[in-house]
mmCIF file of C-alpha atoms in Angstrom:
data_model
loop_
_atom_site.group_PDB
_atom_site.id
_atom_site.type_symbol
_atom_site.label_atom_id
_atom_site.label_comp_id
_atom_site.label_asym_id
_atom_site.label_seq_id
_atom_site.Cartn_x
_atom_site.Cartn_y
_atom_site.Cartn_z
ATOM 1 C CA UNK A 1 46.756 7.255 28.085
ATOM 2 C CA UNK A 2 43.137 8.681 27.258
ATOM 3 C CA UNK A 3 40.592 7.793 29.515
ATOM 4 C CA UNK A 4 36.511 7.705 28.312
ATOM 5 C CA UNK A 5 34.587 10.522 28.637
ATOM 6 C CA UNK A 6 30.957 10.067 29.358
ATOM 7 C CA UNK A 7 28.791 11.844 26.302
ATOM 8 C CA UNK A 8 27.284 15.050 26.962
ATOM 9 C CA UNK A 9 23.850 14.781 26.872
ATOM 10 C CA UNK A 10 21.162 17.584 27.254
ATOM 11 C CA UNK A 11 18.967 16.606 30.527
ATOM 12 C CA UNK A 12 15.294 17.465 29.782
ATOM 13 C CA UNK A 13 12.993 19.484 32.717
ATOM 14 C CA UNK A 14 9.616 21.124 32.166
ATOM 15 C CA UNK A 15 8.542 23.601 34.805
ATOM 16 C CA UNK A 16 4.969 23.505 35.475
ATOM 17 C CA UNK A 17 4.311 27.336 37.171
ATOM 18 C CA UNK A 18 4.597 28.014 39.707
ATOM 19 C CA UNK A 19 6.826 24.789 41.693
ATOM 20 C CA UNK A 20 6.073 21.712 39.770
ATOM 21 C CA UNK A 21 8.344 19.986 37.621
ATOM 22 C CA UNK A 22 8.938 17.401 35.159
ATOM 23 C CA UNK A 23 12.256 15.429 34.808
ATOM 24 C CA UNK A 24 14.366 12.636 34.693
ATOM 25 C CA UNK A 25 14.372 11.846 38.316
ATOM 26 C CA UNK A 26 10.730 11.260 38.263
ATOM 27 C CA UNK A 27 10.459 9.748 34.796
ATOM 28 C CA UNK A 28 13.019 7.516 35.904
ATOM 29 C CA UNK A 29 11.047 6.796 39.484
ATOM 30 C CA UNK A 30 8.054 6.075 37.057
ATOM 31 C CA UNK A 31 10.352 3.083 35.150
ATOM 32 C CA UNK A 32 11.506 1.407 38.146
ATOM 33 C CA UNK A 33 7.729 1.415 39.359
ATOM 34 C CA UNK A 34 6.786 0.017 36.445
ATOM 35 C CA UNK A 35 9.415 -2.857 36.852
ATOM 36 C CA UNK A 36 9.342 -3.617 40.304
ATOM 37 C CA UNK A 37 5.747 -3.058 41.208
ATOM 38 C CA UNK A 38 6.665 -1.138 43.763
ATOM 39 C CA UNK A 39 6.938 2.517 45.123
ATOM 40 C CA UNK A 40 9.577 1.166 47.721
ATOM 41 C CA UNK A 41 11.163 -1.030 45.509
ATOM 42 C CA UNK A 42 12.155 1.992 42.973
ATOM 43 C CA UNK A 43 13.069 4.272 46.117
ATOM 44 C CA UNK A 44 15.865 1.860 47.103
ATOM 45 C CA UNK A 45 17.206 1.635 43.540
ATOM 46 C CA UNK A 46 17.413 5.703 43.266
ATOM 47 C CA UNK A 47 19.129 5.377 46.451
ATOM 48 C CA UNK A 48 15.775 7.378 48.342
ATOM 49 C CA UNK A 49 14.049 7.100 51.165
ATOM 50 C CA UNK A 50 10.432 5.259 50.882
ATOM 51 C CA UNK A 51 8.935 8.980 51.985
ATOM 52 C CA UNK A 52 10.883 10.629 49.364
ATOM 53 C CA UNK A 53 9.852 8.281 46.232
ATOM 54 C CA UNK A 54 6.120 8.437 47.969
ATOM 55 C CA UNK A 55 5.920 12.381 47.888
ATOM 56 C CA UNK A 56 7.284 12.117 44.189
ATOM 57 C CA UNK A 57 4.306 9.666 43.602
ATOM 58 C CA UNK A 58 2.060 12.003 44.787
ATOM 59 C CA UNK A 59 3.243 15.060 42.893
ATOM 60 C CA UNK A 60 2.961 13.496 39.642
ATOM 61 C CA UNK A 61 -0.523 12.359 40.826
ATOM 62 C CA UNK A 62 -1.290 15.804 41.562
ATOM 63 C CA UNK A 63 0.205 17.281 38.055
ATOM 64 C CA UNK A 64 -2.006 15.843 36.006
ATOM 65 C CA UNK A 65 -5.557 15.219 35.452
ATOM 66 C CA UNK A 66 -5.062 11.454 35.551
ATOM 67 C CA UNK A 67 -3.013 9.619 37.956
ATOM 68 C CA UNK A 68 0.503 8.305 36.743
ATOM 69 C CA UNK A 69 0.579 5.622 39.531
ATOM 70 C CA UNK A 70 -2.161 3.409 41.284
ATOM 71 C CA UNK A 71 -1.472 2.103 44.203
ATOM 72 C CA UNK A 72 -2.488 -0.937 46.522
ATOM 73 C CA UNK A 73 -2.243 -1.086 50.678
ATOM 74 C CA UNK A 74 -0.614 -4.192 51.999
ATOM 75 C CA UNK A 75 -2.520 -7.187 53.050
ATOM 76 C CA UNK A 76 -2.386 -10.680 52.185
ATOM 77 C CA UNK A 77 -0.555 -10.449 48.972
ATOM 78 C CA UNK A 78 0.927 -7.435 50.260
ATOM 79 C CA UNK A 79 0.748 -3.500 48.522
ATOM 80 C CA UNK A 80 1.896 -2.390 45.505
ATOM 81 C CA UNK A 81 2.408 -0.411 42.379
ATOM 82 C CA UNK A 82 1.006 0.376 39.359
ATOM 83 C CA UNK A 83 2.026 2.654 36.709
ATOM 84 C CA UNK A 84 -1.209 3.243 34.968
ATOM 85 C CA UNK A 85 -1.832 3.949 31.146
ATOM 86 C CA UNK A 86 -1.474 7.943 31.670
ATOM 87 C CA UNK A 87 1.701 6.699 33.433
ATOM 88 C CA UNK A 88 2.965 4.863 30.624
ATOM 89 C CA UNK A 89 2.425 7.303 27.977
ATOM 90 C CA UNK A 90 3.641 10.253 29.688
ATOM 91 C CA UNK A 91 7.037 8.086 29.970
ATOM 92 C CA UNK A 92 7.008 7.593 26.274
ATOM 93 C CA UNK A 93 6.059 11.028 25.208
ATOM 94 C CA UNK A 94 8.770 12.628 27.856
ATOM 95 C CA UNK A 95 11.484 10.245 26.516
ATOM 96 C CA UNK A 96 10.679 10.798 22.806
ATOM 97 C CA UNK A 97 11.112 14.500 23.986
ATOM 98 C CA UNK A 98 14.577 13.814 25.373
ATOM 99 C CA UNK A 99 15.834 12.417 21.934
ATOM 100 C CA UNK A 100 14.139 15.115 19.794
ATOM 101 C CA UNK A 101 16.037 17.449 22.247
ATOM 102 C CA UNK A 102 19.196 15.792 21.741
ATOM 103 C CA UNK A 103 18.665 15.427 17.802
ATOM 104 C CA UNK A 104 17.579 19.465 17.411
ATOM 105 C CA UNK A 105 21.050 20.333 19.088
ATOM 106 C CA UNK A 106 23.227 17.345 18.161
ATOM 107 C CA UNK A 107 25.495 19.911 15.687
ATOM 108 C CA UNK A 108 25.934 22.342 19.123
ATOM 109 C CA UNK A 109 26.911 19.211 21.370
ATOM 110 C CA UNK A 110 29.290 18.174 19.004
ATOM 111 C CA UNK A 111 30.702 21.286 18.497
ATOM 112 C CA UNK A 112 30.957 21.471 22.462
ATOM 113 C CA UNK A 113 32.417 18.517 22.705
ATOM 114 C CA UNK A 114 35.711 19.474 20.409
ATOM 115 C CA UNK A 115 36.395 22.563 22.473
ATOM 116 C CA UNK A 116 35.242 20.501 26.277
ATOM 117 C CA UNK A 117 38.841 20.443 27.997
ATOM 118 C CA UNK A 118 40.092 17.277 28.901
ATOM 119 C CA UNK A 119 40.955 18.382 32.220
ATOM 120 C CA UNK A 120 37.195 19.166 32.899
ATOM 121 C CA UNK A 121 35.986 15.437 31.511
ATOM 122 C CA UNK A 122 39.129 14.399 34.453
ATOM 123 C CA UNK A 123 37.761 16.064 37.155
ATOM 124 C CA UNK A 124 34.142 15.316 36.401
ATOM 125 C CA UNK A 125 34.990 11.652 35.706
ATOM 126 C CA UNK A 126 36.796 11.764 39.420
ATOM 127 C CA UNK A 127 32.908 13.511 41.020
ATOM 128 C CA UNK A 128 30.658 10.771 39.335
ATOM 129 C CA UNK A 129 33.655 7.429 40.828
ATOM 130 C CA UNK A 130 33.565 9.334 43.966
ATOM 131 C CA UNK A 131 29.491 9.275 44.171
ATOM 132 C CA UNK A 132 29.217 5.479 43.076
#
């Protein structure tokens, strides 16, 4: 019996010299903003801490010459998030990035993939049930 392997995939990060970065994890932080309207909100669904989504906030604030996220304090209709237009097309440009990434090497992943031993799609299979 074969079981699915998950695709291998080349995972995108830009280093900005000298200790910030660009990557999924905040890209990603940036979409669930966007869709929840809130910087709490995304935090809980990448399984982090309100602080820890907060301090990403503020480094991609900080990156840039234009903030990625606006933000509201609470009060009547409560606080909130907004990612702003910089926001929006910095998610756009880093994704089209990701799949002109994957495209430029697609003949080396495939070629990875027919020599990637089954026993190593097994035990990684067996890391990402154990972390759900």
């Amino acid at each position: 019996m074969s079981e699915s392997r998950p695709d291998l995939r080349p995972v995108l990060r830009i280093d900005f010299p000298p200790a910030d970065r660009l990557g999924r994890g905040k890209i990603l932080l940036l979409e669930l903003i966007r869709e929840t309207g809130s910087i709490s909100a995304a935090g809980r669904a990448m399984d982090m801490s309100y602080r820890r989504a907060w301090l990403l906030v503020d480094a991609l604030n900080r990156m840039f010459s234009e903030p990625s996220v606006d933000t509201q304090r609470g009060g009547k209709q409560g606080g909130g998030a907004l990612v702003t237009p910089f926001g929006e097309e910095l998610i756009r440009r880093y994704r089209e990035m990701e799949e002109k990434a994957r495209l430029a090497i697609g003949e080396d992943l495939a070629w990875l993939e027919s020599v990637r031993s089954s026993e190593a799609s097994t035990d990684a299979a067996e890391t990402v049930s154990k972390q759900a």
